[in-house]
């Protein structure tokens, strides 16, 4: 895990911002997909969402998108990496979204609203049995793009450090994806079974979060005793002050999490392994755009920045896509900080 959460990776994809480490994030995401896809194809019980309503992904994805962008983090950024640093912002944020997630998950789960056979839940069954074919095609495209980008980047790399970046990104992504898959974080039904408190309550995910926090409590203690990261000149700056965003963001994220059972990392993988996963990803994108252009400016009383999605011209996006394979020095601080905190 890392201080930079999965919502920041998704937003970099959404804006196609090469200055925010687009290359390593793309390779990292492809690495996440490798073990997830293998387990999905070989284990028929890996995902159990045949009876899951698409409306849960639409509504939940939108709220998760707003909440993670406004609150600057989700389960990974605040809980798994913020709490081990004893960050007050993260402790408050985690308390809020876990409480809201449990409340909304219990309410909707027990009443069968949107989940567990709720209205529209048979929609995904129409093509679920054939989805593995589509999943293989989508995953094949992603793997091919990963190989091409990695190969071109390797050919253009000028230092051994840049070459190491390529392989480290894929390796760490694979490790993270394997953890998500084995822990059940990619299965929204399992997440809802944890968030919905009833006679069938599944508390196993408590051990996943507590275990990750416990490991990072130890590793972060050693890491921050260093004057600088192993492969970079300084540690990244971290926001510590309190504001209304650290309250509103986690509340919205907790509600969306309780409805959909997904957060940004598993949600991005859901595009490839869940029949209705594309609905969550689209809604997540709309939520991020809404937060950037409407919600955050309202909360901070500032004008929308030029880096917002709506302000990006087609020419900018094309130029950024062409420069994807170029490893530039400005992307390395975030990239290396990611490797150090894993």
C-alpha positions as semicolon CSV with decimal commas, in nm:
position;residue;x (nm);y (nm);z (nm)
1;X;0,000;0,000;0,000
2;X;0,108;0,360;-0,028
3;X;0,036;0,713;0,074
4;X;-0,092;0,783;-0,275
5;X;-0,428;0,607;-0,286
6;X;-0,601;0,439;-0,577
7;X;-0,838;0,730;-0,633
8;X;-0,540;0,949;-0,731
9;X;-0,433;0,685;-0,983
10;X;-0,780;0,677;-1,134
11;X;-0,795;1,055;-1,161
12;X;-0,459;1,061;-1,339
13;X;-0,607;0,820;-1,596
14;X;-0,916;1,035;-1,623
15;X;-0,723;1,355;-1,691
16;X;-0,442;1,184;-1,882
17;X;-0,197;1,400;-1,688
18;X;0,158;1,290;-1,770
19;X;0,298;1,525;-1,506
20;X;0,139;1,310;-1,235
21;X;0,322;0,986;-1,319
22;X;0,085;0,851;-1,582
23;X;0,338;0,596;-1,707
24;X;0,412;0,420;-1,381
25;X;0,045;0,434;-1,278
26;X;-0,056;0,267;-1,604
27;X;0,205;-0,006;-1,557
28;X;0,103;-0,044;-1,193
29;X;-0,262;-0,086;-1,291
30;X;-0,173;-0,348;-1,551
31;X;0,028;-0,526;-1,283
32;X;-0,278;-0,525;-1,055
33;X;-0,482;-0,688;-1,329
34;X;-0,246;-0,983;-1,386
35;X;-0,315;-1,190;-1,070
36;X;-0,676;-1,069;-1,052
37;X;-0,754;-1,190;-1,402
38;X;-0,581;-1,526;-1,345
39;X;-0,779;-1,591;-1,028
40;X;-1,102;-1,473;-1,194
41;X;-1,061;-1,714;-1,485
42;X;-0,951;-2,014;-1,277
43;X;-1,183;-1,976;-0,977
44;X;-1,555;-1,985;-1,054
45;X;-1,641;-1,868;-0,700
46;X;-1,410;-1,566;-0,706
47;X;-1,688;-1,321;-0,792
48;X;-2,049;-1,360;-0,678
49;X;-2,244;-1,071;-0,827
50;X;-2,500;-1,242;-1,050
51;X;-2,780;-1,103;-0,839
52;X;-2,630;-0,760;-0,779
53;X;-2,827;-0,457;-0,894
54;X;-2,662;-0,225;-1,149
55;X;-2,816;0,073;-0,971
56;X;-2,593;0,004;-0,672
57;X;-2,287;0,052;-0,893
58;X;-2,426;0,367;-1,056
59;X;-2,527;0,546;-0,736
60;X;-2,243;0,409;-0,525
61;X;-1,978;0,479;-0,788
62;X;-2,088;0,841;-0,822
63;X;-2,072;0,901;-0,446
64;X;-1,740;0,719;-0,412
65;X;-1,597;0,937;-0,688
66;X;-1,704;1,258;-0,516
67;X;-1,605;1,138;-0,170
68;X;-1,254;1,019;-0,252
69;X;-1,174;1,333;-0,450
70;X;-1,313;1,570;-0,188
71;X;-1,164;1,378;0,106
72;X;-0,827;1,317;-0,062
73;X;-0,829;0,944;-0,003
74;X;-1,018;0,621;0,052
75;X;-0,959;0,297;0,241
76;X;-0,598;0,270;0,126
77;X;-0,491;0,633;0,153
78;X;-0,658;0,711;0,487
79;X;-0,697;0,378;0,668
80;X;-0,407;0,160;0,558
81;X;-0,150;0,436;0,516
82;X;-0,282;0,733;0,712
83;X;-0,354;0,562;1,043
84;X;-0,006;0,399;1,065
85;X;0,138;0,751;1,038
86;X;-0,094;0,853;1,324
87;X;-0,238;1,121;1,096
88;X;-0,536;1,286;1,266
89;X;-0,702;1,360;0,932
90;X;-0,691;0,994;0,837
91;X;-0,815;0,875;1,176
92;X;-1,117;1,106;1,151
93;X;-1,179;1,017;0,785
94;X;-1,156;0,642;0,847
95;X;-1,391;0,662;1,146
96;X;-1,647;0,848;0,937
97;X;-1,647;0,632;0,625
98;X;-1,642;0,303;0,818
99;X;-1,934;0,420;1,036
100;X;-2,133;0,541;0,733
101;X;-2,043;0,229;0,536
102;X;-2,171;0,003;0,813
103;X;-2,488;0,209;0,859
104;X;-2,577;0,229;0,488
105;X;-2,468;-0,127;0,418
106;X;-2,684;-0,257;0,703
107;X;-2,982;-0,046;0,599
108;X;-2,974;-0,132;0,230
109;X;-2,862;-0,491;0,285
110;X;-3,131;-0,582;0,535
111;X;-3,404;-0,414;0,328
112;X;-3,274;-0,561;-0,001
113;X;-3,251;-0,218;-0,158
114;X;-3,021;-0,221;-0,461
115;X;-2,834;-0,525;-0,328
116;X;-2,874;-0,898;-0,276
117;X;-3,156;-0,954;-0,521
118;X;-3,290;-0,600;-0,512
119;X;-3,463;-0,424;-0,800
120;X;-3,284;-0,476;-1,131
121;X;-3,053;-0,747;-0,992
122;X;-3,138;-0,992;-1,271
123;X;-2,996;-0,747;-1,528
124;X;-2,642;-0,877;-1,484
125;X;-2,754;-1,239;-1,537
126;X;-2,838;-1,166;-1,901
127;X;-2,474;-1,192;-2,003
128;X;-2,289;-1,308;-1,691
129;X;-2,211;-1,655;-1,826
130;X;-2,049;-1,506;-2,137
131;X;-1,869;-1,230;-1,952
132;X;-1,545;-1,427;-1,915
133;X;-1,503;-1,405;-2,291
134;X;-1,538;-1,028;-2,283
135;X;-1,313;-1,012;-1,976
136;X;-1,044;-1,206;-2,162
137;X;-1,064;-0,966;-2,456
138;X;-1,044;-0,655;-2,237
139;X;-0,763;-0,800;-2,027
140;X;-0,576;-0,906;-2,340
141;X;-0,594;-0,551;-2,474
142;X;-0,465;-0,413;-2,142
143;X;-0,181;-0,667;-2,124
144;X;-0,081;-0,595;-2,482
145;X;-0,078;-0,221;-2,417
146;X;0,131;-0,281;-2,106
147;X;0,390;-0,482;-2,298
148;X;0,408;-0,225;-2,578
149;X;0,439;0,073;-2,343
150;X;0,695;-0,105;-2,124
151;X;0,899;-0,209;-2,428
152;X;0,900;0,139;-2,581
153;X;0,982;0,295;-2,245
154;X;1,265;0,048;-2,198
155;X;1,402;0,132;-2,542
156;X;1,394;0,504;-2,465
157;X;1,527;0,481;-2,109
158;X;1,862;0,646;-2,053
159;X;1,947;0,525;-1,702
160;X;1,923;0,201;-1,506
161;X;1,691;0,376;-1,260
162;X;1,434;0,438;-1,533
163;X;1,448;0,070;-1,630
164;X;1,402;-0,031;-1,267
165;X;1,097;0,197;-1,249
166;X;0,927;-0,003;-1,523
167;X;0,969;-0,341;-1,356
168;X;0,903;-0,211;-1,004
169;X;0,572;-0,058;-1,117
170;X;0,447;-0,385;-1,265
171;X;0,577;-0,591;-0,971
172;X;0,420;-0,373;-0,703
173;X;0,095;-0,360;-0,897
174;X;0,089;-0,739;-0,920
175;X;0,157;-0,770;-0,548
176;X;-0,121;-0,525;-0,463
177;X;-0,365;-0,691;-0,704
178;X;-0,291;-1,031;-0,554
179;X;-0,364;-0,895;-0,207
180;X;-0,693;-0,743;-0,318
181;X;-0,798;-1,066;-0,489
182;X;-0,705;-1,307;-0,212
183;X;-0,862;-1,090;0,058
184;X;-1,196;-1,065;-0,126
185;X;-1,176;-0,688;-0,174
186;X;-1,263;-0,728;-0,544
187;X;-1,592;-0,900;-0,461
188;X;-1,858;-0,638;-0,373
189;X;-2,084;-0,909;-0,232
190;X;-1,818;-0,995;0,027
191;X;-1,771;-0,628;0,115
192;X;-2,145;-0,580;0,162
193;X;-2,152;-0,897;0,374
194;X;-1,906;-0,717;0,602
195;X;-2,082;-0,380;0,597
196;X;-2,429;-0,531;0,646
197;X;-2,466;-0,633;1,010
198;X;-2,718;-0,916;1,039
199;X;-2,725;-1,288;1,114
200;X;-2,501;-1,354;0,813
201;X;-2,244;-1,087;0,903
202;X;-1,895;-1,164;0,773
203;X;-1,629;-0,995;0,994
204;X;-1,330;-1,138;0,805
205;X;-1,240;-0,810;0,634
206;X;-1,160;-0,660;0,974
207;X;-0,848;-0,876;0,975
208;X;-0,755;-0,750;0,628
209;X;-0,759;-0,384;0,734
210;X;-0,611;-0,440;1,079
211;X;-0,339;-0,661;0,932
212;X;-0,242;-0,402;0,671
213;X;-0,242;-0,121;0,929
214;X;-0,034;-0,332;1,167
215;X;0,230;-0,406;0,904
216;X;0,254;-0,041;0,806
217;X;0,281;0,072;1,168
218;X;0,610;-0,116;1,180
219;X;0,740;-0,040;0,832
220;X;0,652;0,330;0,843
221;X;0,836;0,364;1,176
222;X;1,156;0,243;1,008
223;X;1,094;0,436;0,686
224;X;1,043;0,774;0,851
225;X;1,359;0,732;1,053
226;X;1,544;0,780;0,726
227;X;1,639;1,126;0,611
228;X;1,513;1,053;0,261
229;X;1,369;0,768;0,049
230;X;1,605;0,507;-0,092
231;X;1,587;0,635;-0,450
232;X;1,479;0,998;-0,415
233;X;1,595;1,319;-0,253
234;X;1,300;1,382;-0,020
235;X;0,971;1,244;0,106
236;X;0,649;1,373;-0,054
237;X;0,457;1,647;0,125
238;X;0,148;1,531;0,315
239;X;-0,161;1,736;0,394
240;X;-0,221;1,744;0,771
241;X;-0,452;2,039;0,839
242;X;-0,823;1,994;0,911
243;X;-1,092;2,137;0,686
244;X;-1,450;2,068;0,584
245;X;-1,330;1,837;0,305
246;X;-1,201;1,577;0,552
247;X;-1,554;1,556;0,695
248;X;-1,774;1,579;0,386
249;X;-1,555;1,362;0,162
250;X;-1,542;1,054;0,388
251;X;-1,915;1,082;0,460
252;X;-1,999;1,070;0,089
253;X;-1,744;0,795;0,030
254;X;-1,883;0,589;0,318
255;X;-2,236;0,613;0,178
256;X;-2,119;0,512;-0,170
257;X;-1,907;0,231;-0,028
258;X;-2,203;0,099;0,170
259;X;-2,422;0,099;-0,139
260;X;-2,182;-0,044;-0,398
261;X;-1,934;-0,244;-0,192
262;X;-1,647;-0,103;-0,399
263;X;-1,375;0,157;-0,358
264;X;-1,158;0,295;-0,643
265;X;-0,890;0,021;-0,657
266;X;-1,123;-0,282;-0,674
267;X;-1,360;-0,070;-0,883
268;X;-1,100;-0,021;-1,155
269;X;-1,034;-0,396;-1,157
270;X;-1,410;-0,448;-1,165
271;X;-1,413;-0,303;-1,515
272;X;-1,242;-0,625;-1,625
273;X;-1,395;-0,884;-1,391
274;X;-1,748;-0,766;-1,303
275;X;-2,038;-0,781;-1,551
276;X;-2,166;-0,445;-1,425
277;X;-1,821;-0,310;-1,341
278;X;-1,816;-0,059;-1,626
279;X;-2,115;0,114;-1,466
280;X;-1,917;0,172;-1,149
281;X;-1,614;0,304;-1,340
282;X;-1,823;0,545;-1,548
283;X;-2,006;0,669;-1,238
284;X;-1,675;0,699;-1,053
285;X;-1,541;0,919;-1,333
286;X;-1,851;1,139;-1,329
287;X;-1,820;1,170;-0,952
288;X;-1,454;1,277;-0,975
289;X;-1,537;1,535;-1,241
290;X;-1,828;1,666;-1,033
291;X;-1,607;1,695;-0,726
292;X;-1,331;1,878;-0,913
293;X;-1,552;2,122;-1,100
294;X;-1,839;2,179;-0,856
295;X;-1,805;2,038;-0,503
296;X;-1,446;2,131;-0,417
297;X;-1,473;2,487;-0,554
298;X;-1,790;2,531;-0,347
299;X;-1,620;2,405;-0,031
300;X;-1,301;2,603;-0,079
301;X;-1,460;2,907;-0,241
302;X;-1,206;2,891;-0,523
303;X;-1,233;2,894;-0,898
304;X;-1,204;2,572;-1,098
305;X;-0,840;2,504;-1,187
306;X;-0,730;2,465;-1,550
307;X;-0,630;2,106;-1,476
308;X;-0,989;1,995;-1,447
309;X;-1,120;1,742;-1,695
310;X;-1,366;1,975;-1,861
311;X;-1,091;2,227;-1,941
312;X;-0,867;1,978;-2,117
313;X;-0,879;2,005;-2,492
314;X;-0,864;1,709;-2,725
315;X;-0,526;1,833;-2,844
316;X;-0,388;1,824;-2,490
317;X;-0,509;1,470;-2,434
318;X;-0,360;1,353;-2,765
319;X;-0,028;1,517;-2,684
320;X;-0,024;1,359;-2,339
321;X;-0,105;1,017;-2,482
322;X;0,186;1,046;-2,726
323;X;0,420;1,135;-2,441
324;X;0,302;0,843;-2,225
325;X;0,607;0,634;-2,304
326;X;0,850;0,908;-2,207
327;X;0,978;0,885;-1,849
328;X;1,038;1,240;-1,736
329;X;1,206;1,343;-1,413
330;X;0,903;1,527;-1,266
331;X;0,711;1,199;-1,242
332;X;0,975;1,027;-1,031
333;X;0,920;1,177;-0,686
334;X;0,565;1,041;-0,669
335;X;0,670;0,714;-0,830
336;X;0,957;0,651;-0,594
337;X;0,763;0,758;-0,288
338;X;0,511;0,494;-0,387
339;X;0,779;0,224;-0,400
340;X;0,929;0,330;-0,070
341;X;0,602;0,320;0,121
342;X;0,497;-0,020;-0,011
